[in-house]
PDB file of C-alpha atoms and ligand atoms in Angstrom:
ATOM      1  CA  MET A   1      93.183  37.588 127.390  1.00 48.00           C
ATOM      2  CA  GLY A   2      96.639  35.989 127.450  1.00 53.00           C
ATOM      3  CA  SER A   3      99.794  37.319 125.809  1.00 56.00           C
ATOM      4  CA  GLU A   4     102.375  35.610 123.582  1.00 54.00           C
ATOM      5  CA  ASP A   5     104.390  34.629 126.726  1.00 56.00           C
ATOM      6  CA  ASP A   6     101.350  33.560 128.702  1.00 65.00           C
ATOM      7  CA  PRO A   7      98.710  32.492 126.203  1.00 72.00           C
ATOM      8  CA  PHE A   8      96.208  31.112 128.712  1.00 73.00           C
ATOM      9  CA  THR A   9      95.686  33.675 131.502  1.00 69.00           C
ATOM     10  CA  GLY A  10      92.333  35.394 131.340  1.00 71.00           C
ATOM     11  CA  GLY A  11      90.945  32.934 128.797  1.00 90.00           C
ATOM     12  CA  SER A  12      88.428  30.207 129.555  1.00 93.00           C
ATOM     13  CA  ILE A  13      89.231  26.586 130.297  1.00 95.00           C
ATOM     14  CA  ASP A  14      87.671  25.619 126.989  1.00 95.00           C
ATOM     15  CA  ALA A  15      89.724  28.191 125.073  1.00 95.00           C
ATOM     16  CA  ALA A  16      92.890  26.807 126.683  1.00 95.00           C
ATOM     17  CA  ARG A  17      91.912  23.251 125.737  1.00 96.00           C
ATOM     18  CA  ARG A  18      91.227  24.267 122.127  1.00 96.00           C
ATOM     19  CA  ARG A  19      94.459  26.231 121.886  1.00 95.00           C
ATOM     20  CA  LEU A  20      96.437  23.311 123.270  1.00 96.00           C
ATOM     21  CA  ALA A  21      94.804  20.897 120.813  1.00 97.00           C
ATOM     22  CA  HIS A  22      95.723  23.271 117.993  1.00 96.00           C
ATOM     23  CA  GLU A  23      99.363  23.486 119.152  1.00 96.00           C
ATOM     24  CA  PHE A  24      99.582  19.728 119.582  1.00 97.00           C
ATOM     25  CA  ARG A  25      98.138  19.169 116.092  1.00 97.00           C
ATOM     26  CA  ARG A  26     100.659  21.638 114.646  1.00 97.00           C
ATOM     27  CA  GLY A  27     103.388  19.850 116.611  1.00 95.00           C
ATOM     28  CA  GLY A  28     102.460  16.565 114.896  1.00 96.00           C
ATOM     29  CA  LEU A  29     101.211  14.701 117.985  1.00 96.00           C
ATOM     30  CA  ASP A  30      99.066  11.624 117.316  1.00 94.00           C
ATOM     31  CA  ALA A  31      96.069  12.428 119.537  1.00 96.00           C
ATOM     32  CA  PRO A  32      95.999  16.225 119.939  1.00 97.00           C
ATOM     33  CA  GLU A  33      92.398  16.567 121.206  1.00 97.00           C
ATOM     34  CA  LEU A  34      92.676  13.803 123.765  1.00 97.00           C
ATOM     35  CA  ASP A  35      96.097  14.928 125.002  1.00 97.00           C
ATOM     36  CA  ALA A  36      94.856  18.528 125.361  1.00 97.00           C
ATOM     37  CA  ARG A  37      91.850  17.458 127.396  1.00 96.00           C
ATOM     38  CA  ILE A  38      93.894  15.220 129.691  1.00 97.00           C
ATOM     39  CA  ILE A  39      96.624  17.817 130.217  1.00 97.00           C
ATOM     40  CA  VAL A  40      94.247  20.682 130.987  1.00 97.00           C
ATOM     41  CA  GLY A  41      92.334  18.424 133.379  1.00 97.00           C
ATOM     42  CA  HIS A  42      95.544  17.303 135.083  1.00 97.00           C
ATOM     43  CA  ALA A  43      96.891  20.858 135.415  1.00 96.00           C
ATOM     44  CA  LEU A  44      93.633  21.974 137.033  1.00 96.00           C
ATOM     45  CA  GLY A  45      92.994  18.826 139.060  1.00 96.00           C
ATOM     46  CA  LEU A  46      89.660  18.272 137.285  1.00 95.00           C
ATOM     47  CA  ASP A  47      88.262  15.022 135.964  1.00 93.00           C
ATOM     48  CA  HIS A  48      86.490  14.759 132.620  1.00 91.00           C
ATOM     49  CA  THR A  49      83.055  15.656 134.015  1.00 94.00           C
ATOM     50  CA  ALA A  50      84.292  18.631 136.059  1.00 94.00           C
ATOM     51  CA  LEU A  51      86.263  19.893 133.068  1.00 92.00           C
ATOM     52  CA  ALA A  52      83.116  19.916 130.936  1.00 91.00           C
ATOM     53  CA  ALA A  53      81.050  21.516 133.719  1.00 94.00           C
ATOM     54  CA  GLN A  54      83.579  24.331 134.205  1.00 93.00           C
ATOM     55  CA  SER A  55      84.496  24.844 130.545  1.00 92.00           C
ATOM     56  CA  SER A  56      83.539  28.529 130.470  1.00 93.00           C
ATOM     57  CA  ARG A  57      85.296  29.462 133.723  1.00 93.00           C
ATOM     58  CA  MET A  58      88.202  31.941 133.354  1.00 94.00           C
ATOM     59  CA  LEU A  59      91.674  30.708 134.275  1.00 94.00           C
ATOM     60  CA  ALA A  60      93.682  32.271 137.107  1.00 92.00           C
ATOM     61  CA  ALA A  61      97.321  33.124 136.377  1.00 92.00           C
ATOM     62  CA  GLU A  62      98.744  30.144 138.275  1.00 93.00           C
ATOM     63  CA  GLU A  63      96.338  27.773 136.510  1.00 94.00           C
ATOM     64  CA  ALA A  64      97.402  29.180 133.146  1.00 94.00           C
ATOM     65  CA  GLY A  65     101.052  28.732 134.153  1.00 94.00           C
ATOM     66  CA  ALA A  66     100.447  25.106 135.108  1.00 95.00           C
ATOM     67  CA  ILE A  67      98.810  24.382 131.741  1.00 96.00           C
ATOM     68  CA  ALA A  68     101.628  26.119 129.851  1.00 95.00           C
ATOM     69  CA  ALA A  69     104.297  24.124 131.730  1.00 96.00           C
ATOM     70  CA  LEU A  70     102.648  20.750 131.050  1.00 97.00           C
ATOM     71  CA  SER A  71     101.961  21.648 127.444  1.00 97.00           C
ATOM     72  CA  ALA A  72     105.657  22.478 126.899  1.00 97.00           C
ATOM     73  CA  ARG A  73     106.585  19.042 128.227  1.00 98.00           C
ATOM     74  CA  ARG A  74     104.159  17.295 125.863  1.00 98.00           C
ATOM     75  CA  LEU A  75     105.453  19.332 122.908  1.00 97.00           C
ATOM     76  CA  LYS A  76     108.918  17.959 123.745  1.00 97.00           C
ATOM     77  CA  ARG A  77     107.289  14.534 123.247  1.00 98.00           C
ATOM     78  CA  GLU A  78     107.093  13.482 126.867  1.00 98.00           C
ATOM     79  CA  PRO A  79     104.288  10.878 126.911  1.00 98.00           C
ATOM     80  CA  VAL A  80     101.047  11.896 128.624  1.00 98.00           C
ATOM     81  CA  ALA A  81     101.358   8.938 131.030  1.00 98.00           C
ATOM     82  CA  ARG A  82     104.767  10.218 132.192  1.00 98.00           C
ATOM     83  CA  ILE A  83     103.332  13.699 132.714  1.00 98.00           C
ATOM     84  CA  LEU A  84     100.516  12.183 134.773  1.00 97.00           C
ATOM     85  CA  GLY A  85     102.930   9.768 136.507  1.00 97.00           C
ATOM     86  CA  ARG A  86     100.555   6.852 136.036  1.00 97.00           C
ATOM     87  CA  LYS A  87      99.521   4.267 133.481  1.00 98.00           C
ATOM     88  CA  GLU A  88      96.862   1.607 133.490  1.00 98.00           C
ATOM     89  CA  PHE A  89      97.911  -2.011 132.921  1.00 98.00           C
ATOM     90  CA  TRP A  90      95.556  -5.023 133.010  1.00 98.00           C
ATOM     91  CA  GLY A  91      92.942  -2.644 134.454  1.00 98.00           C
ATOM     92  CA  LEU A  92      95.248  -1.757 137.365  1.00 98.00           C
ATOM     93  CA  PRO A  93      96.236   1.878 137.965  1.00 98.00           C
ATOM     94  CA  LEU A  94     100.049   1.871 138.192  1.00 98.00           C
ATOM     95  CA  LYS A  95     102.386   4.629 139.248  1.00 98.00           C
ATOM     96  CA  VAL A  96     105.395   5.103 136.932  1.00 98.00           C
ATOM     97  CA  ASN A  97     108.618   7.055 137.300  1.00 97.00           C
ATOM     98  CA  ALA A  98     111.611   8.055 135.188  1.00 96.00           C
ATOM     99  CA  GLU A  99     113.279   4.651 135.802  1.00 97.00           C
ATOM    100  CA  THR A 100     110.322   2.491 134.795  1.00 98.00           C
ATOM    101  CA  LEU A 101     109.198   1.555 131.319  1.00 98.00           C
ATOM    102  CA  LEU A 102     105.655   2.715 130.637  1.00 98.00           C
ATOM    103  CA  PRO A 103     103.753  -0.586 130.695  1.00 98.00           C
ATOM    104  CA  ARG A 104     102.498  -1.371 127.188  1.00 97.00           C
ATOM    105  CA  PRO A 105      99.144  -2.835 126.136  1.00 97.00           C
ATOM    106  CA  GLU A 106     100.918  -5.596 124.176  1.00 97.00           C
ATOM    107  CA  THR A 107     102.595  -6.767 127.395  1.00 98.00           C
ATOM    108  CA  GLU A 108      99.135  -7.856 128.547  1.00 98.00           C
ATOM    109  CA  THR A 109      99.621 -10.730 126.044  1.00 98.00           C
ATOM    110  CA  VAL A 110     102.190 -12.161 128.503  1.00 98.00           C
ATOM    111  CA  VAL A 111      99.592 -12.141 131.298  1.00 97.00           C
ATOM    112  CA  GLU A 112      97.001 -13.773 129.019  1.00 96.00           C
ATOM    113  CA  ALA A 113      99.492 -16.438 127.917  1.00 95.00           C
ATOM    114  CA  ALA A 114     100.512 -17.250 131.496  1.00 95.00           C
ATOM    115  CA  LEU A 115      96.914 -17.562 132.692  1.00 93.00           C
ATOM    116  CA  ALA A 116      95.934 -19.667 129.682  1.00 92.00           C
ATOM    117  CA  ALA A 117      98.883 -22.022 130.233  1.00 91.00           C
ATOM    118  CA  LEU A 118      97.951 -22.766 133.839  1.00 87.00           C
ATOM    119  CA  ASP A 119      95.755 -25.587 134.896  1.00 65.00           C
ATOM    120  CA  CYS A 120      92.443 -23.718 134.738  1.00 57.00           C
ATOM    121  CA  GLU A 121      90.615 -25.665 137.427  1.00 49.00           C
ATOM    122  CA  HIS A 122      93.243 -25.358 140.089  1.00 60.00           C
ATOM    123  CA  ARG A 123      94.938 -22.111 139.265  1.00 63.00           C
ATOM    124  CA  LYS A 124      92.906 -19.880 141.549  1.00 62.00           C
ATOM    125  CA  SER A 125      93.384 -22.071 144.581  1.00 74.00           C
ATOM    126  CA  ARG A 126      97.060 -23.070 144.370  1.00 85.00           C
ATOM    127  CA  ALA A 127      99.761 -21.098 146.194  1.00 92.00           C
ATOM    128  CA  LEU A 128     101.722 -20.596 142.994  1.00 95.00           C
ATOM    129  CA  ARG A 129     105.187 -19.061 143.172  1.00 97.00           C
ATOM    130  CA  ILE A 130     105.637 -16.299 140.592  1.00 98.00           C
ATOM    131  CA  VAL A 131     108.822 -14.478 139.611  1.00 98.00           C
ATOM    132  CA  ASP A 132     109.011 -11.441 137.313  1.00 98.00           C
ATOM    133  CA  LEU A 133     112.558 -10.748 136.075  1.00 98.00           C
ATOM    134  CA  GLY A 134     113.015  -7.037 135.258  1.00 98.00           C
ATOM    135  CA  THR A 135     109.776  -6.012 136.931  1.00 98.00           C
ATOM    136  CA  GLY A 136     109.929  -2.238 136.279  1.00 98.00           C
ATOM    137  CA  SER A 137     106.671  -0.778 137.619  1.00 98.00           C
ATOM    138  CA  GLY A 138     105.662  -4.290 138.733  1.00 98.00           C
ATOM    139  CA  ALA A 139     103.152  -4.549 135.885  1.00 98.00           C
ATOM    140  CA  LEU A 140     103.427  -8.274 135.096  1.00 98.00           C
ATOM    141  CA  LEU A 141     103.806  -9.493 138.667  1.00 98.00           C
ATOM    142  CA  LEU A 142     100.944  -7.376 140.010  1.00 98.00           C
ATOM    143  CA  ALA A 143      98.609  -8.285 137.145  1.00 98.00           C
ATOM    144  CA  LEU A 144      99.211 -12.002 137.817  1.00 97.00           C
ATOM    145  CA  LEU A 145      98.807 -11.606 141.585  1.00 97.00           C
ATOM    146  CA  SER A 146      95.541  -9.749 140.989  1.00 97.00           C
ATOM    147  CA  GLU A 147      94.247 -12.776 139.043  1.00 94.00           C
ATOM    148  CA  LEU A 148      95.654 -15.505 141.303  1.00 94.00           C
ATOM    149  CA  PRO A 149      94.560 -14.760 144.850  1.00 93.00           C
ATOM    150  CA  SER A 150      96.553 -17.560 146.490  1.00 93.00           C
ATOM    151  CA  ALA A 151      99.786 -16.894 144.599  1.00 96.00           C
ATOM    152  CA  PHE A 152     102.748 -14.933 145.863  1.00 97.00           C
ATOM    153  CA  GLY A 153     105.675 -13.527 143.965  1.00 98.00           C
ATOM    154  CA  ILE A 154     108.976 -11.753 143.641  1.00 98.00           C
ATOM    155  CA  GLY A 155     109.913  -8.989 141.218  1.00 98.00           C
ATOM    156  CA  THR A 156     113.573  -8.310 140.474  1.00 98.00           C
ATOM    157  CA  ASP A 157     115.242  -5.346 138.803  1.00 98.00           C
ATOM    158  CA  ILE A 158     118.639  -3.657 138.666  1.00 98.00           C
ATOM    159  CA  SER A 159     117.032  -0.246 139.213  1.00 98.00           C
ATOM    160  CA  PHE A 160     116.312   0.659 142.853  1.00 98.00           C
ATOM    161  CA  ALA A 161     113.990   3.443 141.730  1.00 98.00           C
ATOM    162  CA  ALA A 162     111.987   0.977 139.640  1.00 98.00           C
ATOM    163  CA  LEU A 163     111.765  -1.430 142.571  1.00 98.00           C
ATOM    164  CA  ARG A 164     110.544   1.364 144.863  1.00 98.00           C
ATOM    165  CA  CYS A 165     107.867   2.184 142.304  1.00 98.00           C
ATOM    166  CA  ALA A 166     106.827  -1.491 142.019  1.00 98.00           C
ATOM    167  CA  HIS A 167     106.756  -1.760 145.816  1.00 98.00           C
ATOM    168  CA  ASP A 168     104.510   1.327 146.063  1.00 98.00           C
ATOM    169  CA  ASN A 169     102.224  -0.067 143.373  1.00 98.00           C
ATOM    170  CA  ALA A 170     101.893  -3.360 145.248  1.00 98.00           C
ATOM    171  CA  ALA A 171     100.965  -1.432 148.401  1.00 98.00           C
ATOM    172  CA  ALA A 172      98.430   0.776 146.606  1.00 98.00           C
ATOM    173  CA  LEU A 173      96.765  -2.310 145.131  1.00 98.00           C
ATOM    174  CA  GLY A 174      96.639  -4.154 148.459  1.00 98.00           C
ATOM    175  CA  LEU A 175      99.043  -6.823 147.154  1.00 98.00           C
ATOM    176  CA  SER A 176     102.053  -6.123 149.432  1.00 98.00           C
ATOM    177  CA  ALA A 177     101.533  -9.197 151.587  1.00 98.00           C
ATOM    178  CA  ARG A 178     102.041 -11.408 148.534  1.00 98.00           C
ATOM    179  CA  ALA A 179     104.700  -9.402 146.649  1.00 98.00           C
ATOM    180  CA  SER A 180     108.347  -8.804 147.440  1.00 98.00           C
ATOM    181  CA  PHE A 181     111.039  -7.092 145.444  1.00 98.00           C
ATOM    182  CA  VAL A 182     114.735  -7.830 145.118  1.00 98.00           C
ATOM    183  CA  ALA A 183     117.537  -5.812 143.540  1.00 98.00           C
ATOM    184  CA  CYS A 184     119.662  -8.204 141.464  1.00 98.00           C
ATOM    185  CA  ASP A 185     120.801  -9.141 138.001  1.00 98.00           C
ATOM    186  CA  TYR A 186     117.711 -10.979 136.680  1.00 98.00           C
ATOM    187  CA  GLY A 187     117.444 -14.190 138.817  1.00 98.00           C
ATOM    188  CA  THR A 188     120.880 -14.252 140.475  1.00 98.00           C
ATOM    189  CA  ALA A 189     119.579 -13.746 144.045  1.00 98.00           C
ATOM    190  CA  LEU A 190     116.842 -16.393 143.733  1.00 98.00           C
ATOM    191  CA  ARG A 191     117.138 -20.023 144.846  1.00 97.00           C
ATOM    192  CA  GLU A 192     113.619 -21.434 145.374  1.00 96.00           C
ATOM    193  CA  PRO A 193     111.682 -23.211 142.581  1.00 96.00           C
ATOM    194  CA  VAL A 194     109.241 -21.107 140.572  1.00 96.00           C
ATOM    195  CA  ASP A 195     105.876 -22.097 139.067  1.00 95.00           C
ATOM    196  CA  ILE A 196     105.417 -19.068 136.800  1.00 96.00           C
ATOM    197  CA  LEU A 197     108.480 -17.199 135.597  1.00 98.00           C
ATOM    198  CA  VAL A 198     107.702 -14.151 133.474  1.00 98.00           C
ATOM    199  CA  SER A 199     109.870 -11.513 131.899  1.00 98.00           C
ATOM    200  CA  ASN A 200     109.651  -8.649 129.469  1.00 98.00           C
ATOM    201  CA  PRO A 201     113.377  -8.052 129.076  1.00 98.00           C
ATOM    202  CA  PRO A 202     114.904  -5.129 127.180  1.00 98.00           C
ATOM    203  CA  TYR A 203     114.788  -6.372 123.571  1.00 98.00           C
ATOM    204  CA  VAL A 204     115.531  -3.505 121.195  1.00 98.00           C
ATOM    205  CA  ALA A 205     118.706  -3.988 119.134  1.00 98.00           C
ATOM    206  CA  ARG A 206     121.067  -1.198 120.230  1.00 98.00           C
ATOM    207  CA  ALA A 207     121.444   0.300 116.756  1.00 98.00           C
ATOM    208  CA  ASP A 208     117.626   0.555 116.421  1.00 98.00           C
ATOM    209  CA  ILE A 209     117.141   2.713 119.522  1.00 98.00           C
ATOM    210  CA  ALA A 210     118.011   5.955 117.688  1.00 98.00           C
ATOM    211  CA  GLY A 211     115.164   5.287 115.219  1.00 98.00           C
ATOM    212  CA  LEU A 212     112.425   4.774 117.834  1.00 98.00           C
ATOM    213  CA  GLN A 213     109.735   7.422 118.212  1.00 96.00           C
ATOM    214  CA  ALA A 214     110.837  10.277 120.477  1.00 97.00           C
ATOM    215  CA  GLU A 215     108.309   9.361 123.198  1.00 97.00           C
ATOM    216  CA  VAL A 216     110.093   6.025 123.634  1.00 98.00           C
ATOM    217  CA  ARG A 217     113.698   6.902 122.724  1.00 98.00           C
ATOM    218  CA  ASP A 218     113.907  10.017 124.898  1.00 98.00           C
ATOM    219  CA  PHE A 219     111.707   9.019 127.847  1.00 98.00           C
ATOM    220  CA  ASP A 220     111.745   5.257 128.446  1.00 98.00           C
ATOM    221  CA  PRO A 221     114.842   4.325 130.471  1.00 98.00           C
ATOM    222  CA  ARG A 222     117.666   3.101 128.265  1.00 98.00           C
ATOM    223  CA  ARG A 223     118.195  -0.022 130.357  1.00 97.00           C
ATOM    224  CA  ALA A 224     114.565  -0.986 129.785  1.00 98.00           C
ATOM    225  CA  LEU A 225     115.091  -0.852 126.003  1.00 98.00           C
ATOM    226  CA  ASP A 226     118.658  -1.844 125.191  1.00 98.00           C
ATOM    227  CA  GLY A 227     118.857  -5.544 124.360  1.00 98.00           C
ATOM    228  CA  GLY A 228     122.481  -5.387 123.185  1.00 98.00           C
ATOM    229  CA  PRO A 229     123.798  -5.612 119.620  1.00 98.00           C
ATOM    230  CA  ASP A 230     121.077  -7.993 118.355  1.00 98.00           C
ATOM    231  CA  GLY A 231     118.381  -7.279 120.963  1.00 98.00           C
ATOM    232  CA  LEU A 232     118.730 -10.767 122.470  1.00 98.00           C
ATOM    233  CA  ASP A 233     121.150 -10.214 125.384  1.00 98.00           C
ATOM    234  CA  GLY A 234     118.325 -10.225 127.948  1.00 98.00           C
ATOM    235  CA  TYR A 235     117.078 -13.639 126.777  1.00 98.00           C
ATOM    236  CA  ARG A 236     120.618 -15.061 126.892  1.00 98.00           C
ATOM    237  CA  ALA A 237     120.994 -13.766 130.444  1.00 98.00           C
ATOM    238  CA  ILE A 238     117.607 -15.126 131.554  1.00 98.00           C
ATOM    239  CA  ALA A 239     117.936 -18.620 129.996  1.00 98.00           C
ATOM    240  CA  PRO A 240     120.224 -20.180 132.667  1.00 98.00           C
ATOM    241  CA  HIS A 241     118.119 -18.662 135.485  1.00 97.00           C
ATOM    242  CA  ALA A 242     114.970 -20.143 133.952  1.00 97.00           C
ATOM    243  CA  ALA A 243     116.584 -23.577 133.564  1.00 97.00           C
ATOM    244  CA  ARG A 244     117.752 -23.478 137.196  1.00 97.00           C
ATOM    245  CA  LEU A 245     114.625 -22.018 138.816  1.00 97.00           C
ATOM    246  CA  LEU A 246     111.630 -23.559 137.018  1.00 97.00           C
ATOM    247  CA  ALA A 247     109.696 -26.152 139.040  1.00 94.00           C
ATOM    248  CA  PRO A 248     109.130 -29.468 137.170  1.00 91.00           C
ATOM    249  CA  ASP A 249     105.711 -28.375 135.884  1.00 88.00           C
ATOM    250  CA  GLY A 250     106.567 -24.661 135.889  1.00 93.00           C
ATOM    251  CA  ILE A 251     106.150 -22.318 132.932  1.00 94.00           C
ATOM    252  CA  LEU A 252     108.344 -19.561 131.553  1.00 97.00           C
ATOM    253  CA  VAL A 253     106.530 -16.782 129.666  1.00 97.00           C
ATOM    254  CA  LEU A 254     108.640 -14.255 127.779  1.00 98.00           C
ATOM    255  CA  GLU A 255     107.610 -11.143 125.916  1.00 98.00           C
ATOM    256  CA  LEU A 256     109.094 -11.013 122.417  1.00 98.00           C
ATOM    257  CA  GLY A 257     110.014  -8.173 120.098  1.00 97.00           C
ATOM    258  CA  GLN A 258     108.834  -8.377 116.509  1.00 96.00           C
ATOM    259  CA  GLY A 259     110.638 -11.160 114.635  1.00 96.00           C
ATOM    260  CA  GLN A 260     112.265 -12.648 117.749  1.00 98.00           C
ATOM    261  CA  LEU A 261     110.237 -15.874 118.018  1.00 98.00           C
ATOM    262  CA  GLY A 262     112.826 -18.029 116.188  1.00 97.00           C
ATOM    263  CA  PRO A 263     115.984 -16.702 117.847  1.00 98.00           C
ATOM    264  CA  VAL A 264     114.482 -16.639 121.361  1.00 98.00           C
ATOM    265  CA  THR A 265     113.133 -20.199 120.975  1.00 98.00           C
ATOM    266  CA  ALA A 266     116.641 -21.324 119.949  1.00 98.00           C
ATOM    267  CA  ILE A 267     118.316 -19.589 122.921  1.00 98.00           C
ATOM    268  CA  LEU A 268     115.903 -21.142 125.418  1.00 97.00           C
ATOM    269  CA  ALA A 269     115.991 -24.582 123.750  1.00 96.00           C
ATOM    270  CA  ALA A 270     119.784 -24.605 124.150  1.00 97.00           C
ATOM    271  CA  ALA A 271     119.203 -24.093 127.893  1.00 96.00           C
ATOM    272  CA  GLY A 272     116.849 -27.104 128.021  1.00 96.00           C
ATOM    273  CA  LEU A 273     113.441 -25.417 127.705  1.00 96.00           C
ATOM    274  CA  THR A 274     110.729 -26.555 125.297  1.00 95.00           C
ATOM    275  CA  PRO A 275     108.459 -24.022 123.622  1.00 95.00           C
ATOM    276  CA  VAL A 276     104.742 -24.732 124.135  1.00 92.00           C
ATOM    277  CA  ALA A 277     103.152 -22.055 121.981  1.00 84.00           C
ATOM    278  CA  PRO A 278     103.502 -18.415 121.036  1.00 95.00           C
ATOM    279  CA  ARG A 279     100.642 -16.010 121.706  1.00 97.00           C
ATOM    280  CA  TYR A 280      99.886 -13.205 119.284  1.00 96.00           C
ATOM    281  CA  ASP A 281      99.051  -9.597 120.151  1.00 94.00           C
ATOM    282  CA  LEU A 282      96.290  -7.516 118.543  1.00 93.00           C
ATOM    283  CA  ALA A 283      98.656  -6.524 115.726  1.00 94.00           C
ATOM    284  CA  GLY A 284      99.221 -10.220 114.883  1.00 95.00           C
ATOM    285  CA  ILE A 285     102.801 -10.214 116.211  1.00 96.00           C
ATOM    286  CA  ALA A 286     104.067 -13.268 118.151  1.00 97.00           C
ATOM    287  CA  ARG A 287     104.366 -11.353 121.422  1.00 98.00           C
ATOM    288  CA  ALA A 288     104.583 -13.959 124.169  1.00 98.00           C
ATOM    289  CA  LEU A 289     106.332 -17.318 124.201  1.00 98.00           C
ATOM    290  CA  VAL A 290     105.378 -19.988 126.731  1.00 96.00           C
ATOM    291  CA  LEU A 291     108.029 -22.604 127.532  1.00 96.00           C
ATOM    292  CA  ARG A 292     108.371 -25.522 129.932  1.00 93.00           C
ATOM    293  CA  ALA A 293     111.371 -27.312 131.379  1.00 86.00           C
ATOM    294  CA  LEU A 294     112.194 -30.581 129.600  1.00 72.00           C
ATOM    295  CA  PRO A 295     111.004 -33.538 131.731  1.00 69.00           C
TER     296      PRO A 295
HETATM  297  C1  LIG B   1     111.308  -3.766 129.045  1.00 52.08           C
HETATM  298  S1  LIG B   1     111.398  -3.297 130.759  1.00 52.08           S
HETATM  299  C2  LIG B   1     110.017  -4.205 131.414  1.00 52.08           C
HETATM  300  C3  LIG B   1     109.408  -3.612 132.644  1.00 52.08           C
HETATM  301  C4  LIG B   1     108.108  -4.295 133.098  1.00 52.08           C
HETATM  302  N1  LIG B   1     108.318  -5.712 133.355  1.00 52.08           N
HETATM  303  C5  LIG B   1     107.028  -4.137 132.046  1.00 52.08           C
HETATM  304  O1  LIG B   1     106.741  -5.109 131.331  1.00 52.08           O
HETATM  305  O2  LIG B   1     106.481  -3.032 131.906  1.00 52.08           O
HETATM  306  C6  LIG B   1     112.809  -4.225 131.288  1.00 52.08           C
HETATM  307  C7  LIG B   1     113.165  -4.086 132.758  1.00 52.08           C
HETATM  308  O3  LIG B   1     114.314  -4.902 133.007  1.00 52.08           O
HETATM  309  C8  LIG B   1     115.177  -4.219 133.892  1.00 52.08           C
HETATM  310  N2  LIG B   1     116.508  -4.753 133.686  1.00 52.08           N
HETATM  311  C9  LIG B   1     117.400  -4.486 132.709  1.00 52.08           C
HETATM  312  N3  LIG B   1     118.504  -5.218 132.876  1.00 52.08           N
HETATM  313  C10 LIG B   1     118.324  -5.981 133.984  1.00 52.08           C
HETATM  314  C11 LIG B   1     119.120  -6.928 134.665  1.00 52.08           C
HETATM  315  N4  LIG B   1     120.336  -7.253 134.240  1.00 52.08           N
HETATM  316  N5  LIG B   1     118.612  -7.512 135.775  1.00 52.08           N
HETATM  317  C12 LIG B   1     117.365  -7.186 136.228  1.00 52.08           C
HETATM  318  N6  LIG B   1     116.572  -6.284 135.602  1.00 52.08           N
HETATM  319  C13 LIG B   1     117.036  -5.684 134.503  1.00 52.08           C
HETATM  320  C14 LIG B   1     115.022  -2.750 133.520  1.00 52.08           C
HETATM  321  O4  LIG B   1     115.442  -1.903 134.576  1.00 52.08           O
HETATM  322  C15 LIG B   1     113.521  -2.688 133.219  1.00 52.08           C
HETATM  323  O5  LIG B   1     112.791  -2.365 134.370  1.00 52.08           O
END
């Protein structure tokens, strides 16, 4: 059996999983059983079924070491998706890295709002031009391209590492021919009119970052979170680009932080954009705002 330094060697896979779940529970993690199962499976390269089938097999020393190393990372609050290096968004498996935000389920509200705001009959057939400002892993752009087979789009970001990740995700999903990526400050490098402009800008008020849960505060990139003193700097920066780039019948869809519907509507209205409707996430928070250019 394992020692204090190496608690897993010589024990079974199932014993390691149970021990990990116990440590995670003691460490105050939200989903100790699930995290333990995923981490043991990842360390051993086994999926859920193989893990169950091999549960009584004894661990070799290097396998035990791999489990111990990943478990230490999780106990320091690194999210499971960062340990795995992937996260699902809109049913798409996306690679993530240290410079990309982990795509959030509530961001799917932006995709839903954009699709709902399009002309339903024609949306699948039109060669719509999509832009995603601050694309990160490419989540929003790639989700929209996956739904709109004749559309093409551009994702921008100020992080080269994020853009490389988005580019790789587009390739892995077979969407490269319709997706390109540009390093620039929001929309500064773009000139052509856009039919669907989406963005999930950094929107946490700077002073609130210290109070976020450790998984977010310590592992999501700061520039994906920090929305300036009041959390609204990203919207102020995006507003003139939206006013300049939106095609006459184009739509702008923005993700919102909690309580930002009023202030973001005011910022965009001052730039000449009219709010159509907010869309609410599963928690009942106004999460996406659809706007159009004034005729
Ligand atoms: C909240 S994250 C959103 C990432 C991705 N769109 C998503 O929803 O998962 C914001 C993104 O904006 C990028 N960003 C921050 N400031 C920017 C700027 N001035 N110009 C372009 N991108 C920026 C960050 O690097 C980050 O990838």
